[in-house]
Short mmCIF file of C-alpha atoms and ligand atoms in Angstrom, two decimals:
data_model
loop_
_atom_site.label_atom_id
_atom_site.label_comp_id
_atom_site.label_asym_id
_atom_site.label_seq_id
_atom_site.Cartn_x
_atom_site.Cartn_y
_atom_site.Cartn_z
CA MET A 1 80.01 114.39 80.64
CA LYS A 2 82.63 115.62 78.19
CA ASN A 3 86.39 115.87 78.80
CA LEU A 4 86.30 113.50 81.75
CA GLY A 5 89.77 112.33 80.77
CA LYS A 6 91.24 115.70 81.70
CA ARG A 7 89.86 115.57 85.25
CA ALA A 8 91.35 114.11 88.41
CA PHE A 9 90.87 110.46 89.40
CA LEU A 10 88.42 111.31 92.21
CA THR A 11 86.22 113.26 89.79
CA ARG A 12 86.34 110.60 87.11
CA ALA A 13 85.48 107.90 89.67
CA VAL A 14 82.24 109.72 90.56
CA HIS A 15 81.04 110.50 87.02
CA ALA A 16 82.55 107.91 84.66
CA GLY A 17 80.08 105.74 82.78
CA GLU A 18 77.00 107.69 83.88
CA ARG A 19 74.39 109.47 81.80
CA ALA A 20 74.84 107.66 78.51
CA PRO A 21 72.35 109.15 75.98
CA SER A 22 69.06 107.29 76.48
CA GLY A 23 66.31 109.14 74.64
CA LYS A 24 64.24 111.96 76.09
CA HIS A 25 65.10 111.72 79.78
CA THR A 26 68.60 111.17 81.08
CA PRO A 27 68.63 109.95 84.69
CA VAL A 28 71.49 111.20 86.85
CA VAL A 29 72.19 107.63 87.93
CA SER A 30 72.36 104.88 85.30
CA PRO A 31 69.30 102.64 85.70
CA ILE A 32 69.36 98.86 86.01
CA HIS A 33 68.17 97.31 82.73
CA PRO A 34 67.30 93.69 83.50
CA SER A 35 65.81 93.01 80.05
CA VAL A 36 67.31 90.04 78.23
CA GLY A 37 66.02 91.04 74.79
CA TYR A 38 65.65 94.36 72.92
CA PHE A 39 62.77 95.39 70.69
CA TYR A 40 63.04 97.37 67.44
CA GLU A 41 60.27 98.81 65.26
CA SER A 42 61.45 96.90 62.20
CA MET A 43 63.34 93.72 61.41
CA ASP A 44 65.73 95.80 59.28
CA GLU A 45 66.72 97.74 62.36
CA LEU A 46 67.21 94.60 64.46
CA ASP A 47 69.25 93.13 61.62
CA ALA A 48 71.44 96.27 61.53
CA VAL A 49 72.06 96.10 65.29
CA PHE A 50 72.90 92.39 65.03
CA ASP A 51 75.41 93.32 62.34
CA ALA A 52 76.85 96.25 64.36
CA ARG A 53 75.93 98.61 61.51
CA GLN A 54 73.73 100.39 64.05
CA GLU A 55 74.41 100.94 67.76
CA GLY A 56 72.13 99.08 70.12
CA TYR A 57 71.54 95.94 72.13
CA VAL A 58 70.11 92.62 71.05
CA TYR A 59 70.56 90.03 73.78
CA LEU A 60 71.93 90.25 77.32
CA ARG A 61 74.78 87.81 76.72
CA TYR A 62 76.13 90.12 73.99
CA GLY A 63 75.92 93.30 76.07
CA SER A 64 73.47 95.58 77.87
CA PRO A 65 73.26 99.26 78.88
CA THR A 66 73.95 98.76 82.62
CA VAL A 67 76.93 96.51 81.96
CA ALA A 68 78.17 98.98 79.32
CA ALA A 69 77.95 101.84 81.86
CA PHE A 70 80.18 99.89 84.24
CA GLU A 71 82.58 98.93 81.43
CA THR A 72 82.88 102.58 80.36
CA ALA A 73 83.59 103.64 83.95
CA VAL A 74 86.27 101.07 84.62
CA ALA A 75 87.97 101.67 81.24
CA GLU A 76 88.08 105.35 82.20
CA LEU A 77 89.64 104.60 85.61
CA GLU A 78 92.25 102.27 84.07
CA GLU A 79 92.96 104.72 81.22
CA GLY A 80 92.11 102.05 78.65
CA GLU A 81 90.16 102.28 75.41
CA ALA A 82 87.55 99.72 76.37
CA ALA A 83 86.56 97.05 78.89
CA GLN A 84 84.69 93.75 78.89
CA ALA A 85 82.97 92.63 82.09
CA PHE A 86 82.73 89.03 83.29
CA ALA A 87 80.87 87.09 85.95
CA SER A 88 84.01 86.76 88.11
CA GLY A 89 87.69 87.57 88.25
CA MET A 90 88.54 84.01 87.24
CA GLY A 91 86.25 84.33 84.19
CA ALA A 92 88.16 87.49 83.27
CA ILE A 93 91.60 85.84 83.62
CA HIS A 94 90.53 82.81 81.56
CA ALA A 95 89.10 85.01 78.80
CA ALA A 96 92.17 87.26 78.67
CA LEU A 97 94.42 84.21 78.28
CA LEU A 98 92.29 82.87 75.41
CA ALA A 99 92.04 86.31 73.77
CA VAL A 100 95.80 86.65 73.72
CA GLY A 101 96.14 83.35 71.89
CA VAL A 102 96.82 80.76 74.58
CA ARG A 103 96.16 77.40 72.90
CA ALA A 104 97.64 73.88 72.90
CA GLY A 105 101.32 74.13 71.97
CA THR A 106 101.80 77.68 73.31
CA THR A 107 103.60 78.73 76.49
CA VAL A 108 102.47 81.01 79.33
CA VAL A 109 104.82 82.42 81.94
CA THR A 110 103.63 83.54 85.34
CA THR A 111 105.13 84.22 88.76
CA LEU A 112 105.35 81.73 91.62
CA ASP A 113 102.94 83.28 94.10
CA VAL A 114 99.93 84.37 92.06
CA TYR A 115 96.42 83.72 93.43
CA GLY A 116 95.83 79.98 94.04
CA ALA A 117 93.01 79.53 91.52
CA THR A 118 95.10 81.32 88.84
CA THR A 119 97.94 78.87 89.47
CA LEU A 120 95.50 75.95 89.23
CA LEU A 121 93.86 77.30 86.06
CA LEU A 122 97.30 77.41 84.44
CA GLN A 123 98.97 74.40 86.00
CA ARG A 124 96.06 71.98 85.91
CA LEU A 125 93.36 72.92 83.40
CA LEU A 126 95.42 74.66 80.70
CA THR A 127 98.36 72.28 81.16
CA GLU A 128 96.03 69.29 80.65
CA MET A 129 94.86 70.99 77.44
CA GLY A 130 98.41 71.11 76.04
CA VAL A 131 99.60 74.55 77.19
CA THR A 132 103.10 74.76 78.65
CA VAL A 133 103.17 76.78 81.85
CA ARG A 134 106.38 78.16 83.35
CA LEU A 135 106.33 79.55 86.89
CA VAL A 136 109.14 82.04 87.32
CA ASP A 137 110.71 82.96 90.63
CA MET A 138 111.68 86.59 90.01
CA THR A 139 114.35 86.28 92.71
CA GLY A 140 115.54 82.85 91.51
CA PRO A 141 118.64 81.92 89.50
CA GLU A 142 116.90 81.59 86.11
CA THR A 143 116.07 85.08 84.96
CA LEU A 144 112.81 85.99 83.30
CA GLU A 145 114.78 87.06 80.23
CA ALA A 146 116.35 83.60 79.91
CA ILE A 147 112.90 81.98 80.11
CA LEU A 148 111.42 84.39 77.55
CA ALA A 149 114.32 83.81 75.19
CA LYS A 150 114.02 80.04 75.54
CA THR A 151 110.23 79.65 75.35
CA HIS A 152 108.86 82.71 73.48
CA PRO A 153 105.60 82.60 75.47
CA VAL A 154 102.40 84.11 74.09
CA ALA A 155 101.60 85.60 77.50
CA LEU A 156 103.27 86.82 80.67
CA LEU A 157 100.71 87.00 83.50
CA VAL A 158 101.70 88.95 86.62
CA GLU A 159 99.97 90.50 89.62
CA THR A 160 100.94 94.13 90.37
CA ILE A 161 100.95 93.26 94.08
CA SER A 162 101.07 89.50 94.52
CA ASN A 163 98.63 87.48 96.58
CA PRO A 164 99.47 86.70 99.42
CA LEU A 165 103.14 87.71 99.72
CA MET A 166 102.70 91.32 98.52
CA LYS A 167 105.64 91.28 96.11
CA VAL A 168 105.51 94.24 93.75
CA ALA A 169 106.10 93.61 90.03
CA ASP A 170 108.11 96.11 88.01
CA ILE A 171 105.44 96.29 85.29
CA PRO A 172 107.17 98.94 83.09
CA SER A 173 110.41 96.90 82.89
CA LEU A 174 108.60 93.56 82.52
CA ALA A 175 106.47 94.93 79.68
CA THR A 176 109.48 96.29 77.80
CA LEU A 177 111.32 93.00 78.20
CA ALA A 178 108.34 90.79 77.28
CA HIS A 179 107.55 92.79 74.15
CA GLN A 180 111.10 92.19 72.88
CA TYR A 181 110.15 88.50 72.68
CA GLY A 182 106.68 89.10 71.17
CA THR A 183 105.01 88.22 74.50
CA LYS A 184 101.79 89.98 75.53
CA VAL A 185 101.62 91.27 79.10
CA LEU A 186 98.53 90.54 81.22
CA VAL A 187 98.43 92.32 84.57
CA ASP A 188 96.10 91.28 87.38
CA ASN A 189 95.77 94.68 89.04
CA THR A 190 93.22 93.54 91.67
CA PHE A 191 95.37 94.22 94.76
CA ALA A 192 96.63 97.64 93.60
CA SER A 193 93.25 98.82 92.23
CA PRO A 194 93.10 101.48 89.48
CA TYR A 195 93.57 104.14 92.16
CA LEU A 196 97.17 103.12 92.91
CA PHE A 197 98.36 102.04 89.48
CA ASN A 198 97.31 101.93 85.81
CA PRO A 199 99.31 99.19 84.03
CA LEU A 200 98.13 100.21 80.54
CA LEU A 201 100.01 103.50 80.96
CA HIS A 202 103.13 101.35 81.46
CA HIS A 203 102.70 99.28 78.29
CA ALA A 204 100.75 96.32 79.64
CA ASP A 205 98.43 94.82 77.00
CA TYR A 206 95.55 93.63 79.18
CA VAL A 207 94.56 94.65 82.71
CA ILE A 208 92.41 92.30 84.76
CA HIS A 209 90.43 92.91 87.96
CA SER A 210 88.48 90.73 90.27
CA VAL A 211 85.65 93.27 90.66
CA THR A 212 84.65 91.22 93.72
CA LYS A 213 87.44 92.99 95.65
CA TYR A 214 88.24 96.74 95.73
CA ILE A 215 86.03 97.85 92.83
CA GLY A 216 82.85 96.35 94.34
CA GLY A 217 84.27 97.05 97.75
CA HIS A 218 81.37 96.03 99.98
CA GLY A 219 81.52 92.23 99.81
CA ASP A 220 78.17 92.00 98.02
CA VAL A 221 79.01 91.56 94.35
CA MET A 222 81.06 89.07 92.32
CA GLY A 223 82.49 90.13 88.99
CA GLY A 224 85.54 90.47 86.79
CA VAL A 225 86.71 92.85 84.09
CA VAL A 226 89.41 93.08 81.43
CA ILE A 227 90.53 96.49 80.17
CA SER A 228 92.44 96.77 76.89
CA SER A 229 92.30 98.26 73.39
CA THR A 230 89.03 98.47 71.43
CA GLU A 231 90.34 95.73 69.14
CA ASN A 232 91.14 93.40 72.04
CA ARG A 233 87.79 94.19 73.66
CA LYS A 234 86.09 92.87 70.51
CA LYS A 235 88.00 89.59 70.85
CA LEU A 236 86.94 89.33 74.51
CA ASN A 237 83.31 90.11 73.68
CA ASP A 238 83.27 87.57 70.82
CA LEU A 239 84.62 84.98 73.26
CA ASN A 240 82.10 85.79 75.96
CA ARG A 241 79.22 85.56 73.50
CA LEU A 242 80.23 81.91 73.13
CA VAL A 243 81.21 80.94 76.67
CA GLY A 244 78.64 83.13 78.43
CA GLY A 245 80.47 84.24 81.58
CA VAL A 246 78.57 87.52 81.60
CA LEU A 247 78.16 90.01 84.41
CA GLY A 248 74.49 90.48 85.28
CA PRO A 249 72.90 93.98 85.18
CA PHE A 250 72.28 94.03 88.95
CA GLU A 251 75.92 93.18 89.64
CA ALA A 252 77.07 95.74 87.05
CA TRP A 253 75.02 98.41 88.81
CA LEU A 254 76.60 97.60 92.19
CA ALA A 255 80.06 97.55 90.60
CA LEU A 256 79.43 100.95 88.98
CA ARG A 257 78.36 102.30 92.34
CA GLY A 258 81.55 100.86 93.85
CA CYS A 259 83.68 102.86 91.38
CA LYS A 260 82.44 106.15 92.86
CA THR A 261 83.94 105.63 96.30
CA LEU A 262 86.91 103.51 95.19
CA PRO A 263 89.57 106.21 95.77
CA LEU A 264 88.12 107.18 99.17
CA ARG A 265 87.97 103.59 100.36
CA VAL A 266 91.38 102.59 99.03
CA ARG A 267 92.98 105.69 100.57
CA GLU A 268 91.63 104.72 104.01
CA GLN A 269 92.47 101.05 103.51
CA CYS A 270 96.07 101.94 102.56
CA ALA A 271 96.40 104.17 105.64
CA ASN A 272 94.97 101.45 107.91
CA ALA A 273 97.14 98.73 106.35
CA ALA A 274 100.24 100.89 106.85
CA ARG A 275 99.39 101.44 110.54
CA VAL A 276 98.71 97.72 111.11
CA ALA A 277 101.88 96.65 109.24
CA GLN A 278 104.06 98.99 111.29
CA TRP A 279 102.48 97.79 114.53
CA LEU A 280 102.86 94.10 113.60
CA ALA A 281 106.48 94.62 112.55
CA GLU A 282 107.26 95.63 116.15
CA HIS A 283 105.21 92.86 117.81
CA PRO A 284 107.26 90.18 119.63
CA SER A 285 105.01 87.30 118.42
CA VAL A 286 105.41 88.23 114.76
CA ASP A 287 108.20 86.93 112.55
CA ARG A 288 107.86 88.66 109.20
CA VAL A 289 105.52 91.30 107.79
CA ASN A 290 104.99 91.57 104.03
CA TYR A 291 103.83 95.08 103.18
CA PRO A 292 105.27 97.25 100.37
CA GLY A 293 104.87 100.35 102.56
CA LEU A 294 107.48 99.14 105.04
CA ARG A 295 111.00 100.37 104.34
CA SER A 296 112.22 96.80 104.92
CA HIS A 297 110.12 95.49 101.99
CA PRO A 298 112.43 94.49 99.10
CA GLN A 299 110.39 96.47 96.55
CA HIS A 300 109.58 99.49 98.76
CA ASN A 301 111.33 101.96 96.45
CA LEU A 302 109.74 100.43 93.36
CA ALA A 303 106.29 100.63 94.99
CA SER A 304 106.89 104.28 95.92
CA ARG A 305 107.77 105.01 92.31
CA LEU A 306 104.92 103.04 90.71
CA PHE A 307 102.16 104.11 93.12
CA GLY A 308 103.23 107.76 93.19
CA GLY A 309 102.69 108.34 96.93
CA ARG A 310 99.00 107.38 96.80
CA GLY A 311 99.60 104.44 99.16
CA PHE A 312 101.01 100.92 99.22
CA GLY A 313 97.86 98.82 99.11
CA GLY A 314 95.23 97.80 101.62
CA ALA A 315 96.50 94.26 102.16
CA LEU A 316 99.42 92.80 104.07
CA SER A 317 100.51 89.40 105.31
CA PHE A 318 102.54 88.27 108.30
CA GLU A 319 103.80 85.15 110.01
CA ILE A 320 103.08 84.36 113.62
CA LYS A 321 106.31 83.09 115.24
CA LYS A 322 106.64 79.30 115.20
CA ALA A 323 102.96 79.00 114.33
CA ASP A 324 101.41 75.84 112.96
CA ARG A 325 97.89 75.56 111.56
CA ALA A 326 96.33 75.11 115.05
CA THR A 327 98.00 78.30 116.34
CA VAL A 328 96.73 80.33 113.38
CA PHE A 329 93.22 78.90 113.81
CA ARG A 330 93.30 79.86 117.50
CA PHE A 331 94.40 83.40 116.59
CA MET A 332 91.63 83.71 114.01
CA ASP A 333 88.99 82.25 116.34
CA SER A 334 89.99 84.86 118.94
CA LEU A 335 89.27 87.81 116.64
CA ASP A 336 86.26 89.82 117.62
CA LEU A 337 86.10 92.72 115.11
CA CYS A 338 88.20 91.52 112.16
CA LEU A 339 86.34 88.91 110.14
CA PRO A 340 87.90 85.60 109.15
CA ALA A 341 86.37 85.40 105.66
CA ALA A 342 87.67 84.17 102.31
CA THR A 343 87.68 87.44 100.40
CA MET A 344 89.39 90.85 100.51
CA GLY A 345 89.13 94.50 99.43
CA ASP A 346 85.97 95.17 101.44
CA ILE A 347 85.14 98.00 103.82
CA TYR A 348 85.38 95.37 106.61
CA THR A 349 88.76 94.21 107.87
CA LEU A 350 89.14 90.62 106.72
CA VAL A 351 91.65 88.03 107.87
CA LEU A 352 92.51 84.91 105.90
CA HIS A 353 94.78 81.88 106.26
CA PRO A 354 96.16 81.37 102.72
CA ALA A 355 97.18 77.74 103.33
CA THR A 356 93.56 76.75 104.02
CA ALA A 357 91.72 79.35 101.91
CA SER A 358 93.07 81.23 98.86
CA HIS A 359 95.85 78.67 98.26
CA ARG A 360 94.11 75.60 99.72
CA SER A 361 93.93 73.70 96.42
CA LEU A 362 97.70 73.78 95.92
CA SER A 363 99.72 70.84 97.24
CA THR A 364 101.90 71.38 100.33
CA GLU A 365 104.97 71.31 98.04
CA GLU A 366 103.49 73.88 95.65
CA ARG A 367 102.71 76.19 98.58
CA ALA A 368 106.20 75.73 100.04
CA ARG A 369 107.76 76.53 96.65
CA ALA A 370 105.72 79.74 96.49
CA GLY A 371 106.78 80.70 100.05
CA ILE A 372 103.32 80.26 101.59
CA ASN A 373 103.88 78.78 105.06
CA GLU A 374 101.33 77.40 107.53
CA GLY A 375 101.95 80.38 109.85
CA LEU A 376 101.16 82.99 107.18
CA VAL A 377 98.11 85.20 107.78
CA ARG A 378 96.71 87.76 105.31
CA ILE A 379 94.92 90.90 106.40
CA SER A 380 92.78 93.06 104.14
CA ALA A 381 92.34 96.35 105.96
CA GLY A 382 88.85 97.79 106.07
CA ILE A 383 87.81 101.37 106.72
CA GLU A 384 87.21 101.02 110.47
CA ASP A 385 89.28 103.07 112.93
CA ALA A 386 92.87 101.74 112.85
CA ASN A 387 93.07 101.73 116.67
CA ASP A 388 90.13 99.33 116.87
CA ILE A 389 91.67 97.01 114.27
CA ILE A 390 94.99 96.98 116.13
CA ALA A 391 93.32 96.41 119.52
CA ASP A 392 91.51 93.38 118.10
CA LEU A 393 94.69 91.93 116.59
CA GLU A 394 96.50 92.54 119.89
CA GLN A 395 94.00 90.60 122.00
CA ALA A 396 93.91 87.76 119.44
CA LEU A 397 97.73 87.51 119.35
CA ALA A 398 97.73 87.46 123.17
CA ALA A 399 95.44 84.43 123.03
CA VAL A 400 97.98 82.27 121.17
CA PRO A 401 100.77 80.53 123.06
C1 PLP B 501 94.52 88.58 92.73
C2 PLP B 501 93.25 87.87 92.41
N1 PLP B 501 92.90 87.70 91.13
C3 PLP B 501 91.76 87.05 90.79
C4 PLP B 501 90.92 86.53 91.74
C5 PLP B 501 89.68 85.80 91.33
O1 PLP B 501 88.57 86.62 91.46
P1 PLP B 501 87.09 86.08 91.65
O2 PLP B 501 87.01 85.45 93.00
O3 PLP B 501 86.23 87.30 91.49
O4 PLP B 501 86.85 85.08 90.57
C6 PLP B 501 91.24 86.69 93.10
C7 PLP B 501 90.36 86.14 94.13
O5 PLP B 501 90.65 86.15 95.29
C8 PLP B 501 92.44 87.37 93.44
O6 PLP B 501 92.81 87.54 94.72
#
């Protein structure tokens, strides 16, 4: 379809990536191409495709039509030039860091409460390989500008909405500041989804998604994607040809299908999360609710501005009053509808205990420094009726002392 870029997000979500020219017959829905290799009538032709003098596919690790259809769709939804898919969100984050030039002797800056595995990737693996990692507390005494000026990092990695404390990053200001110091800006936009926010329109250099979450949306596909310029996409593809963290064609097909209903799902999830957050904020057993849609949230105005009234995200977190691990476990065991499962962004309402799940691998001190207490619970709102979700939470909260 031509001129997709001029159409609304809902329209682009349905049609993006589909009906790439494929010979005589063009199916309405992109087919799954499981083939690993591609056949050409002559060796000259194969040689030309290998050399990128002719368009085509050679070998699944380098690229394939189904994966390309998904990459085209997600680049369209993030308003980027191009995208490279990966086998998981972590594969995507790792590749983006390497593509931007993270090597021994360089510095990376990130925020305190990013996803647990991202913290570990930076603080353990990359640190052991000679990379300096600085965790910045955006509300702390040492400002980001002071750290940038002192360390001139190659990369600033931030989450649009942080996991699990739902802090909202001022991407436009951070990007302007980081670029003054020659630092590239990598935004993990998983929690916001392309429906709420497009970081590339606000000068980010790379946008990353765990496709496993809102883009897939049904809890049945694992994947990752990085959206950037065509030039950066080439770097990412060259890297993935060597390290091989490729998205499979079946997964790509599911992810492409997920794109079509992304805005509808996220709209419902935002509405449900807002209802649940408001209800929890008034509950006597609840201490603190972290949700950007609440007026009490420190970045509520920023979130309103960045997300343009489309919503405030489908996830929230809260603390049960005076709760220790046993209390939280009892609450989660008492749930009947909401599922205690270690993922988010699905059509099902999911509840997670960050201290023993997403941030389990951090030490107790690291969690405390990030503000992740034992009593913290994260909810990812599904698309069920909000009254049913609230009724389930109510009976489970009543079951804890
Ligand atoms: C914000 C964020 N980024 C990245 C990831 C990693 O994604 P994946 O599990 O697909 O590797 C997660 C996983 O929970 C996440 O929450």
